[in-house]
Coordinates of N, CA and C in Angstrom, one line a residue:
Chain A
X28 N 0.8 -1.2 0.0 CA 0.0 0.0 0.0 C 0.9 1.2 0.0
X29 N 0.7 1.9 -0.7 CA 1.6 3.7 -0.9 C 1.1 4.2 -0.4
X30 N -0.4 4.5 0.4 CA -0.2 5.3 1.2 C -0.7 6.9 1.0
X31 N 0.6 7.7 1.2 CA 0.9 9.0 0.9 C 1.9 9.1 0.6
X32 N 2.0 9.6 -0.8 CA 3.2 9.9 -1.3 C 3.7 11.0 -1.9
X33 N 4.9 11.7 -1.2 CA 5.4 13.1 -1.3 C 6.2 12.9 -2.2
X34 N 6.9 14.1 -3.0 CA 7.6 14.1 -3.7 C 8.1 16.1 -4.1
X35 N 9.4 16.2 -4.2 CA 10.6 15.3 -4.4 C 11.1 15.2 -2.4
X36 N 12.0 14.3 -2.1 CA 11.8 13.9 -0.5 C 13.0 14.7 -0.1
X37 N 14.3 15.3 -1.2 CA 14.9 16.4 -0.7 C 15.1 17.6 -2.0
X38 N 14.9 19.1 -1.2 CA 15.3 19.9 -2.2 C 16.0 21.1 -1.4
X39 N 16.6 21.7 -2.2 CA 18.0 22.9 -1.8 C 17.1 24.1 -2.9
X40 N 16.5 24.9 -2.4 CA 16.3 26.0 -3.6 C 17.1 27.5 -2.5
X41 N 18.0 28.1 -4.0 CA 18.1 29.4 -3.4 C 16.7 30.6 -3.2
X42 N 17.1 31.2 -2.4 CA 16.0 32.4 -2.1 C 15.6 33.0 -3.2
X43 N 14.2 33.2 -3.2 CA 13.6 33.8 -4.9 C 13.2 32.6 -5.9
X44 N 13.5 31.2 -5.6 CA 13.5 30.7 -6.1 C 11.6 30.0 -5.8
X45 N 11.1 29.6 -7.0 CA 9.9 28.8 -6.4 C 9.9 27.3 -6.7
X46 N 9.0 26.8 -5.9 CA 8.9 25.1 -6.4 C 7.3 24.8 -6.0
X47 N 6.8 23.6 -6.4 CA 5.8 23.0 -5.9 C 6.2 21.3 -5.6
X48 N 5.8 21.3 -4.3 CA 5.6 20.0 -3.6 C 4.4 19.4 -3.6
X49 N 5.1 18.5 -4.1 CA 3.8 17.3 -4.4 C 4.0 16.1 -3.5
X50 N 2.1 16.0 -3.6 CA 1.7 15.1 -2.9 C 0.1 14.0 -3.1
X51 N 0.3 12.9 -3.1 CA -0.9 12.3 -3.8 C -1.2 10.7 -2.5
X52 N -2.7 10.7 -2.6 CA -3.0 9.4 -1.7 C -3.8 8.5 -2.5
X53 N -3.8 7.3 -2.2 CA -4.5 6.3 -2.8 C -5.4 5.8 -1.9
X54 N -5.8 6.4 -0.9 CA -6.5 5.9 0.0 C -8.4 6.5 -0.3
X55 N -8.6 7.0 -0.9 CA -9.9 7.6 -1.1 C -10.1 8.3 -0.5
X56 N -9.6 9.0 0.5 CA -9.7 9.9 1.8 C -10.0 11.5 0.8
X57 N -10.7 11.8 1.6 CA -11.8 13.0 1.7 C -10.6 14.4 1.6
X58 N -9.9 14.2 3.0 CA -9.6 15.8 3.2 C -8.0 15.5 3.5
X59 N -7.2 16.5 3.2 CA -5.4 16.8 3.0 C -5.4 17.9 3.3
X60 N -4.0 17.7 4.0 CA -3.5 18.5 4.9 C -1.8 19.0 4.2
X61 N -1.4 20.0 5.1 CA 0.1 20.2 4.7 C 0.3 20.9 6.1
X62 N 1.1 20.4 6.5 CA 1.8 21.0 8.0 C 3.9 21.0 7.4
X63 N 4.0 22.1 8.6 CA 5.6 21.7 8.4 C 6.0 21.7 10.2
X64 N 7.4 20.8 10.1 CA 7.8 20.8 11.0 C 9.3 21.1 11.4
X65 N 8.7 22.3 12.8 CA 10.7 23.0 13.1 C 10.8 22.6 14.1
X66 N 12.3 22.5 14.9 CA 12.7 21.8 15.7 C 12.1 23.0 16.9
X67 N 11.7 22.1 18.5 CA 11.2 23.1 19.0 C 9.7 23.7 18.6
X68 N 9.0 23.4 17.9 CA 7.8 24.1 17.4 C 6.7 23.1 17.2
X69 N 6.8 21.8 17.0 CA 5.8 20.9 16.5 C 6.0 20.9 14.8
X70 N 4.7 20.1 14.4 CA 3.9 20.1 13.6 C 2.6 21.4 13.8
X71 N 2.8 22.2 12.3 CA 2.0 23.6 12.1 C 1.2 23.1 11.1
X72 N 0.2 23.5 10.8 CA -0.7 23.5 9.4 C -0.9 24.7 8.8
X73 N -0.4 24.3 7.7 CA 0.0 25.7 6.5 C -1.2 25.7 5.8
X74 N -2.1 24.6 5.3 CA -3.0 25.0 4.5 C -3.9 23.3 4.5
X75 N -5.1 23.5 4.6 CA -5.9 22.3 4.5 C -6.7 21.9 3.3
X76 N -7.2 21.0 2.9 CA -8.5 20.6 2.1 C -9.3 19.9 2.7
X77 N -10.7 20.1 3.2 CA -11.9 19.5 3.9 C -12.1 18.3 2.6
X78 N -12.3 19.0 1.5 CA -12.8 18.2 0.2 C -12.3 18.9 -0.9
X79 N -12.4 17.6 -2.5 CA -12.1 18.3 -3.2 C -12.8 19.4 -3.8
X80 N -12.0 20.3 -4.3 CA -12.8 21.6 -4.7 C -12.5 22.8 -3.7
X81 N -12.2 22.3 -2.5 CA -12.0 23.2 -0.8 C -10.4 24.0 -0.6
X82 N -10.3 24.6 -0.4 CA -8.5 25.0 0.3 C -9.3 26.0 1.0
X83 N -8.2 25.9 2.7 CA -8.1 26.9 3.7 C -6.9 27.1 4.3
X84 N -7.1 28.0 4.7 CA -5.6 28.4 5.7 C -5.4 27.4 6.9
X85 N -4.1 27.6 7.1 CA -3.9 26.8 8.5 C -3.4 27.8 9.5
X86 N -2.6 27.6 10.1 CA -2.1 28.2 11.0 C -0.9 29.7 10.9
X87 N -0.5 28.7 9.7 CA 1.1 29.6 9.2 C 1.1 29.6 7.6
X88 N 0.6 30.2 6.7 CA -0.3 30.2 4.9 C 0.6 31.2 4.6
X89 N 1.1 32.5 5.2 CA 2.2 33.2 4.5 C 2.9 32.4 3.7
X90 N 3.8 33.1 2.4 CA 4.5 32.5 1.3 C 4.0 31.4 0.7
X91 N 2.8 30.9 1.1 CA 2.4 29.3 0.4 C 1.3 29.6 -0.1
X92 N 1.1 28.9 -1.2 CA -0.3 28.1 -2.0 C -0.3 26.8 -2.4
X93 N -2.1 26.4 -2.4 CA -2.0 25.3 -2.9 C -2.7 24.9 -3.2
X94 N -2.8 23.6 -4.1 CA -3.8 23.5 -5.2 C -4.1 22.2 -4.8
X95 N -5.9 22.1 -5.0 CA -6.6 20.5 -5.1 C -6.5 20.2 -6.4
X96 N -5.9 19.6 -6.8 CA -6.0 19.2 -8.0 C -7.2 18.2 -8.4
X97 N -7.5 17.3 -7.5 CA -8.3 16.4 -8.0 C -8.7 15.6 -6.2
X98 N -9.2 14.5 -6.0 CA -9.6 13.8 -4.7 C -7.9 13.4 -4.6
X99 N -7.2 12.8 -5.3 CA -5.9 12.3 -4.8 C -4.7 13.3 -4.6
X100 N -4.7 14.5 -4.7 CA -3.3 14.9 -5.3 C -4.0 16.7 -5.1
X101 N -2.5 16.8 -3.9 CA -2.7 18.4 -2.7 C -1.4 18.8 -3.2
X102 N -1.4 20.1 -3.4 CA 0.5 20.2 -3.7 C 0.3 21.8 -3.3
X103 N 1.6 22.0 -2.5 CA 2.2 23.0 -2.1 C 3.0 23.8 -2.9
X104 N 2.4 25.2 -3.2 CA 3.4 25.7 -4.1 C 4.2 27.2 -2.9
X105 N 5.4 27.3 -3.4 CA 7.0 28.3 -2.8 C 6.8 29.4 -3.4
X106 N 6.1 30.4 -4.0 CA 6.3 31.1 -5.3 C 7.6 32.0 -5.4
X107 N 8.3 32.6 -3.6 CA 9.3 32.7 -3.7 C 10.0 32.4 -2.6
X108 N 11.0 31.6 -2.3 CA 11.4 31.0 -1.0 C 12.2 31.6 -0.6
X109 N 11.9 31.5 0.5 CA 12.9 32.2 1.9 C 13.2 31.7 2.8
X110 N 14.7 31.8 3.5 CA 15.3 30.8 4.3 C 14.6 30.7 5.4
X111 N 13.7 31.5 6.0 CA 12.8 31.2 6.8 C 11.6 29.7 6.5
X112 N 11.3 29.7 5.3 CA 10.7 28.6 5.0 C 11.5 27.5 4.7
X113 N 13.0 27.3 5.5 CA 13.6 25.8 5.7 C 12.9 25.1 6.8
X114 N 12.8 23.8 6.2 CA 11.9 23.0 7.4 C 11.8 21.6 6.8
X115 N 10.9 20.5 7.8 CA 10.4 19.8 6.9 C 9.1 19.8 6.1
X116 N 8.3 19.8 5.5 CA 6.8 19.6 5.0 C 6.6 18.6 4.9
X117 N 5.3 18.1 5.3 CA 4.5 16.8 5.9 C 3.2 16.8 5.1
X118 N 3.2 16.1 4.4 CA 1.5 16.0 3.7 C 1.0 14.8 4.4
X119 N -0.7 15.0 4.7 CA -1.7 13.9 5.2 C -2.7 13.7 4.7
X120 N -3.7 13.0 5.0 CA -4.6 13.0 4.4 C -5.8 11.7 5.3
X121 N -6.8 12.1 5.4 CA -7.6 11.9 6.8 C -8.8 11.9 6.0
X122 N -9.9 10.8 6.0 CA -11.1 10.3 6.2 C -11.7 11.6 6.1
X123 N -12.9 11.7 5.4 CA -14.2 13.0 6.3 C -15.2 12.4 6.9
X124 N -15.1 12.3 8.3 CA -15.9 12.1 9.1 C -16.4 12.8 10.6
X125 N -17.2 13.5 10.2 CA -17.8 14.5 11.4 C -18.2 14.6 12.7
X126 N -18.2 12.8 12.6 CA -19.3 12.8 14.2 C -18.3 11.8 14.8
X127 N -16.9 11.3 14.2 CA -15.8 10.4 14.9 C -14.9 10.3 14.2
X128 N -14.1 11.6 15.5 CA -12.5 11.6 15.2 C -11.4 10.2 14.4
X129 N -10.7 10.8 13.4 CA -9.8 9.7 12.6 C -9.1 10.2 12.4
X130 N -7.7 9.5 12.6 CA -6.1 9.3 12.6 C -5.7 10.0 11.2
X131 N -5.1 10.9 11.1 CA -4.2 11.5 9.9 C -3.6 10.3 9.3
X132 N -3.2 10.0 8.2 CA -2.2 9.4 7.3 C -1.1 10.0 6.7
X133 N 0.6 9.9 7.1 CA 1.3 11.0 7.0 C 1.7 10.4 5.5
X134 N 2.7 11.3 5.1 CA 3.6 11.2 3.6 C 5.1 10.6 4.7
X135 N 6.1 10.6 3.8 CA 7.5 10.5 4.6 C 8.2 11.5 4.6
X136 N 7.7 13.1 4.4 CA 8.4 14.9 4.1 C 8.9 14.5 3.3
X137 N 9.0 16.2 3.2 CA 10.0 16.8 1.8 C 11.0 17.7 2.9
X138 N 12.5 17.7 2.9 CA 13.2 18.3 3.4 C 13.5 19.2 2.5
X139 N 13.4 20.8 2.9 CA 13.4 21.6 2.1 C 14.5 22.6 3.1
X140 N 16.1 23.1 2.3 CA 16.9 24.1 2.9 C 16.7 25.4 1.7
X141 N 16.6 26.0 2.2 CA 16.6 27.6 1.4 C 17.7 28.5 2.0
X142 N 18.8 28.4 1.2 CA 19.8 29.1 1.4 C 20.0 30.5 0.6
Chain B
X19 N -7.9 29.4 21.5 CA -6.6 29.1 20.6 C -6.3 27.4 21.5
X20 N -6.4 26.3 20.9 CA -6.4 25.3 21.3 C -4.6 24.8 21.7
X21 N -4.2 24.6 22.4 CA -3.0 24.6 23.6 C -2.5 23.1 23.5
X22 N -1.2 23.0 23.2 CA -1.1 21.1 23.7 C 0.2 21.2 23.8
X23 N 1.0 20.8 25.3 CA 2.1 20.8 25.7 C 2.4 19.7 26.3
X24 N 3.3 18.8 25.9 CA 3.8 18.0 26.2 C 5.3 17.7 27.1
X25 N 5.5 16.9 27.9 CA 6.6 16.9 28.4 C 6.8 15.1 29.1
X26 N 8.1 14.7 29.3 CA 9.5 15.9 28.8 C 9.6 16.0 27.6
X27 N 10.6 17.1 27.5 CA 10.9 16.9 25.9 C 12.1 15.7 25.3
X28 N 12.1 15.3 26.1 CA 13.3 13.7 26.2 C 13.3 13.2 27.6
X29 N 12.9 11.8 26.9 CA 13.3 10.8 27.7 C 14.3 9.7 27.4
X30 N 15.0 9.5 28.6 CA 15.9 8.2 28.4 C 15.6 6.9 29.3
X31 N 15.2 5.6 28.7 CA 14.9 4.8 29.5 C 15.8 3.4 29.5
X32 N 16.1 2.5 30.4 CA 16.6 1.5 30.5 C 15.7 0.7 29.2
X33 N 15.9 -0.6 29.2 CA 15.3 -1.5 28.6 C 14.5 -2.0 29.9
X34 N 13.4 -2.0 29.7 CA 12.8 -2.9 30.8 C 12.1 -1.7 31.7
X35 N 12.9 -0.9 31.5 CA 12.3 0.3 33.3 C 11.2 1.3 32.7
X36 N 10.1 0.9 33.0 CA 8.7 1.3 32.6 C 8.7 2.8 33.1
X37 N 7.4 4.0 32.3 CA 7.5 5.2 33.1 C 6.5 6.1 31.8
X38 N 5.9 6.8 31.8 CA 4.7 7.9 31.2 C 5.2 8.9 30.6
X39 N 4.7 9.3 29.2 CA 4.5 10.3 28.5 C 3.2 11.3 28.8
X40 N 3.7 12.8 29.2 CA 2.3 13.5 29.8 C 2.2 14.6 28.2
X41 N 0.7 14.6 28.1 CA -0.1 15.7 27.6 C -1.1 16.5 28.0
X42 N -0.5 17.7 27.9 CA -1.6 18.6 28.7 C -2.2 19.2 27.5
X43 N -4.2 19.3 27.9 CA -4.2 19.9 26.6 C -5.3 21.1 26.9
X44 N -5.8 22.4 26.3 CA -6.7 23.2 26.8 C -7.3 23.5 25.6
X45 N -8.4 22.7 25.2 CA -9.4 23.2 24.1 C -10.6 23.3 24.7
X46 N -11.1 24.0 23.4 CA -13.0 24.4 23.8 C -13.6 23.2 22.9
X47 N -14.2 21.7 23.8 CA -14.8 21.4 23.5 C -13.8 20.3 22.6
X48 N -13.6 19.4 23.3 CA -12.7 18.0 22.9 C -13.7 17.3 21.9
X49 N -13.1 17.0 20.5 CA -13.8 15.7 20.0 C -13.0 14.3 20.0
X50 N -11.4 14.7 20.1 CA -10.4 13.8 20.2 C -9.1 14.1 20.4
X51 N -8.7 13.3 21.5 CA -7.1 13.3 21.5 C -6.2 12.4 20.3
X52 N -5.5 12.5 19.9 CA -4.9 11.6 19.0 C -3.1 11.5 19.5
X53 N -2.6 10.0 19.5 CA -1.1 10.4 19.7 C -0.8 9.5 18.4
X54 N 0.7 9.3 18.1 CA 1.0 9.5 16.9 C 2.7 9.2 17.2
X55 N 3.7 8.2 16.8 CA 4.6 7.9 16.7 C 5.5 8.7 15.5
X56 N 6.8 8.9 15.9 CA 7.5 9.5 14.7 C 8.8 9.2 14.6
X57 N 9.3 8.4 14.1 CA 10.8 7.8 13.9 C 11.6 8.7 12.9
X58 N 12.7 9.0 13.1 CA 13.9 9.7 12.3 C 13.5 9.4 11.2
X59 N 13.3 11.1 10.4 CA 13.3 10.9 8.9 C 12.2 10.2 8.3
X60 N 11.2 10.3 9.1 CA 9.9 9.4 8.9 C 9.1 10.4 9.0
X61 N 7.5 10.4 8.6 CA 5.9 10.7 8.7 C 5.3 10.4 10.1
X62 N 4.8 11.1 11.0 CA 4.2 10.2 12.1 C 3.5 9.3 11.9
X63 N 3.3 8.3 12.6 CA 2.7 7.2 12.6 C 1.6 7.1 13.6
X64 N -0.1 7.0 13.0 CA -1.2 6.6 14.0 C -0.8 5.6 15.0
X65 N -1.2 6.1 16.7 CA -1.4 5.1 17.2 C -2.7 4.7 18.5
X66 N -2.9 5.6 18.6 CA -4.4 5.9 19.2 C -5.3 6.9 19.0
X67 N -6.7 7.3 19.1 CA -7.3 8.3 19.3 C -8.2 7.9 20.8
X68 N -8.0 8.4 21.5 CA -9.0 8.8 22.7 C -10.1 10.1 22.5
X69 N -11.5 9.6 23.0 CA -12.8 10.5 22.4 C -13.1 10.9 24.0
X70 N -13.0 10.6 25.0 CA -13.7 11.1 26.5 C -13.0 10.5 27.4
X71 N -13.1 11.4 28.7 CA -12.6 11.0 29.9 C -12.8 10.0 30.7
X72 N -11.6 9.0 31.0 CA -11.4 7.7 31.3 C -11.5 6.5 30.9
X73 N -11.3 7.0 29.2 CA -10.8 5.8 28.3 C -10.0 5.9 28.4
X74 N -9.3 4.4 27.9 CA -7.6 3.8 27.8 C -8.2 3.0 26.5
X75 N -6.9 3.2 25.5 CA -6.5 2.1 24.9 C -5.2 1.4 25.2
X76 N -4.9 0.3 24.5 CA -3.5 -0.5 24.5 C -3.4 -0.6 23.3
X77 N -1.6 -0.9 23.3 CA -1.2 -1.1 21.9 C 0.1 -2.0 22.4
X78 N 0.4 -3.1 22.5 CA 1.5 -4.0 22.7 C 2.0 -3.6 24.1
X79 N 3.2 -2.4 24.1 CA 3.8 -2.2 25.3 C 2.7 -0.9 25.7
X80 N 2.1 0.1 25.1 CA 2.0 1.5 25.1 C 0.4 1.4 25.5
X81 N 0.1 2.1 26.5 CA -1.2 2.1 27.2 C -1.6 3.8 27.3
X82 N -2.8 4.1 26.8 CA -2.9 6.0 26.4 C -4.4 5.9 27.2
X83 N -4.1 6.8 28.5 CA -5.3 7.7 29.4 C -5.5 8.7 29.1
X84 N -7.0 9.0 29.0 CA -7.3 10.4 28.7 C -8.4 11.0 30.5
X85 N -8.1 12.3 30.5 CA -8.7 12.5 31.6 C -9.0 14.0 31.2
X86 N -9.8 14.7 31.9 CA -10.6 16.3 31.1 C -9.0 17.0 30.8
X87 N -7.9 16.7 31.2 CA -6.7 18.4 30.8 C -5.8 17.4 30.7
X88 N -5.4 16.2 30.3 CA -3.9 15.5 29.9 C -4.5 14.1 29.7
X89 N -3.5 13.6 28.6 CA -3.4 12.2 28.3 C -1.8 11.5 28.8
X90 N -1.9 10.5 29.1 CA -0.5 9.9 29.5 C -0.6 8.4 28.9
X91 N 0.6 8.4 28.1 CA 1.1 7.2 27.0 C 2.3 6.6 28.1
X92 N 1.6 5.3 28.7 CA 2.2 4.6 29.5 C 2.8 3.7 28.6
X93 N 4.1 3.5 29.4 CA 5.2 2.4 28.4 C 5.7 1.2 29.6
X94 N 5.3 0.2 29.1 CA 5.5 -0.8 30.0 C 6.4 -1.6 29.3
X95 N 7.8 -2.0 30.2 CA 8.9 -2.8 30.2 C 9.4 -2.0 28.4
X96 N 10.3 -1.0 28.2 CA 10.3 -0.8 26.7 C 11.1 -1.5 26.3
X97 N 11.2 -1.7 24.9 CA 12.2 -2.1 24.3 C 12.9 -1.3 23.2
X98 N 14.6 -1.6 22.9 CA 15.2 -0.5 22.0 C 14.3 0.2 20.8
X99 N 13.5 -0.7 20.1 CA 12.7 -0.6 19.3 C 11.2 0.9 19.4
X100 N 11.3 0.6 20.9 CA 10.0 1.5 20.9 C 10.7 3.3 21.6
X101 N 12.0 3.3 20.8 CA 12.8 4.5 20.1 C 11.8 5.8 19.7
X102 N 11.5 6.6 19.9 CA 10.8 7.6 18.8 C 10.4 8.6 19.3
X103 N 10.1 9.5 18.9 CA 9.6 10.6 19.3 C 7.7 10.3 19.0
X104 N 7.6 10.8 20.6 CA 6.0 10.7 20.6 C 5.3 11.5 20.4
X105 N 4.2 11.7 19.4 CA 3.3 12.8 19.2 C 1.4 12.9 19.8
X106 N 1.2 14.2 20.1 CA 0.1 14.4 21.2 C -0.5 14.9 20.1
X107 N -1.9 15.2 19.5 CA -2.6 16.1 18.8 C -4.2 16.4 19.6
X108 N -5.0 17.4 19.4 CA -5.8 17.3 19.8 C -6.6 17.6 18.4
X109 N -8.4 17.5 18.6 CA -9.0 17.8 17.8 C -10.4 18.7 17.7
X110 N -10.5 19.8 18.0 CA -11.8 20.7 18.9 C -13.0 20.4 17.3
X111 N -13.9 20.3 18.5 CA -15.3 19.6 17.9 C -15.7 20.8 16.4
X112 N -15.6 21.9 17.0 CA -15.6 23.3 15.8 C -14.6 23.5 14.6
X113 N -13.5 22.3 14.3 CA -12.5 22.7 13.7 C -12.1 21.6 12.7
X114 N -13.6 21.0 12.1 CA -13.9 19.8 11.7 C -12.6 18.7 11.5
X115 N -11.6 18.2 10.7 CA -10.8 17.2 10.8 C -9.4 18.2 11.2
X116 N -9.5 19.2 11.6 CA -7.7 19.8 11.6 C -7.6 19.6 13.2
X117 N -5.9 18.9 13.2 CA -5.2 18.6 14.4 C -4.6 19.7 14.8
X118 N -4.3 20.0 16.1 CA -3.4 20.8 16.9 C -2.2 20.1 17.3
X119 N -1.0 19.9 17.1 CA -0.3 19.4 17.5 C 0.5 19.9 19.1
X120 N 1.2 18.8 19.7 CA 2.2 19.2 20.7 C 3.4 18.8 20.1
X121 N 4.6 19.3 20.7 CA 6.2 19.3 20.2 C 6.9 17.7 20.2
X122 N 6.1 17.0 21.2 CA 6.8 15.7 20.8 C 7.4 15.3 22.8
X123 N 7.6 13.9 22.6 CA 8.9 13.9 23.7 C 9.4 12.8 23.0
X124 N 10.7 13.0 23.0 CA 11.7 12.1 22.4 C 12.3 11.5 22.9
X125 N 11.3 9.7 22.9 CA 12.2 8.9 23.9 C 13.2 7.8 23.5
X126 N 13.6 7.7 24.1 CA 15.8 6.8 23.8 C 15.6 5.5 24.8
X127 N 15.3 4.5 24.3 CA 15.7 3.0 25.3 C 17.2 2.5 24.9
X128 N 17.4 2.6 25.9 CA 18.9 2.0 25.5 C 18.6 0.4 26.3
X129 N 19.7 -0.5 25.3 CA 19.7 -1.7 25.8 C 20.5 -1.9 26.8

């Protein structure tokens, strides 16, 4: 089973530079997530999908966008990166079910340095 | 603003010498706790959700209490294996599937 699968799982972009991070589930699940994670801070959520057709903010959306492409496939786009946005990024993707809490399904990150 | 602090932020344990992971959490209106394993260089990993106060689940060594303001992820006898950094999330009833996370405690069994 694949799961959630990110891609690419490492990148180096200079500052100014943009990229989109991709991410796709095979699980039929409803709603995707993108969180990143800094040492000291947790797991943040930068931007969500309830369903397809849906994007919302998360916690920390500065510098980011992102696109539902379809029910399988959430991708994070950099349009210009800054060394502040080094970290890891985590894609999930979680069931829609309203009346009983369900377990996220993670990706394996994307390690992203912005030098 | 939904709150989840965990502690310690490391643990080191014998092989064998049992001892608890604490979450403290302050939301309006719990639908779920969730914890969540996370191995070096890895995705967290599901491993329980608790829904109300004075459930427990189990999971092999790992035993997770919930009570109205903390959960505690009890580890009995560990092994090198159950290595990882532990994750806390909560889930407020108004905030349909989005988690809150806590920072983690990162526990080390040495053999």
């Amino acid at each position: 089973n694949a799961g959630v699968t990110q891609t690419p799982k490492f990148q180096v972009l200079k500052t100014g530079q943009s990229m989109t991070l991709q991410c796709a589930q095979d699980m039929n699940h409803n709603s995707m997530y993108w969180y990143r994670q800094d040492p000291g801070m947790g797991l943040r959520l930068i931007y969500y999908s309830a369903s397809e057709g849906t994007t919302d903010k998360g916690e920390v959306p500065n510098g980011y966008n992102v696109s539902r492409l379809n029910k399988r496939e959430f991708s994070l786009r950099l349009e210009s990166a800054a060394p502040s946005q080094t970290s890891v990024y985590f894609c999930a993707s979680s069931a829609l079910r309203t009346e009983i809490p369900y377990g996220y399904t993670f990706g394996s990150g994307t390690r992203l340095t912005v030098v | 603003e939904d709150q989840v602090t965990q502690s310690p932020e490391a643990l080191r344990l014998q092989e064998g010498e049992s001892s608890s992971l604490n979450c403290s959490y302050t939301v309006s209106g719990l639908r779920g706790l969730f914890w969540y394993r996370q191995d070096p260089g890895k995705g967290p990993e599901f491993l329980f959700t608790l829904y109300s106060a004075g459930e427990e689940k189990e999971k092999e060594r790992l035993k997770a209490t919930l009570t109205k303001k903390e959960s505690f992820l009890h580890i009995t006898a560990p092994k090198p294996e159950d290595s990882a950094t532990y994750l806390c999330a909560v889930q407020r009833e108004t905030s349909g599937s989005r988690l809150t996370f806590g920072e983690g405690t990162q526990l080390t069994v040495n053999p």
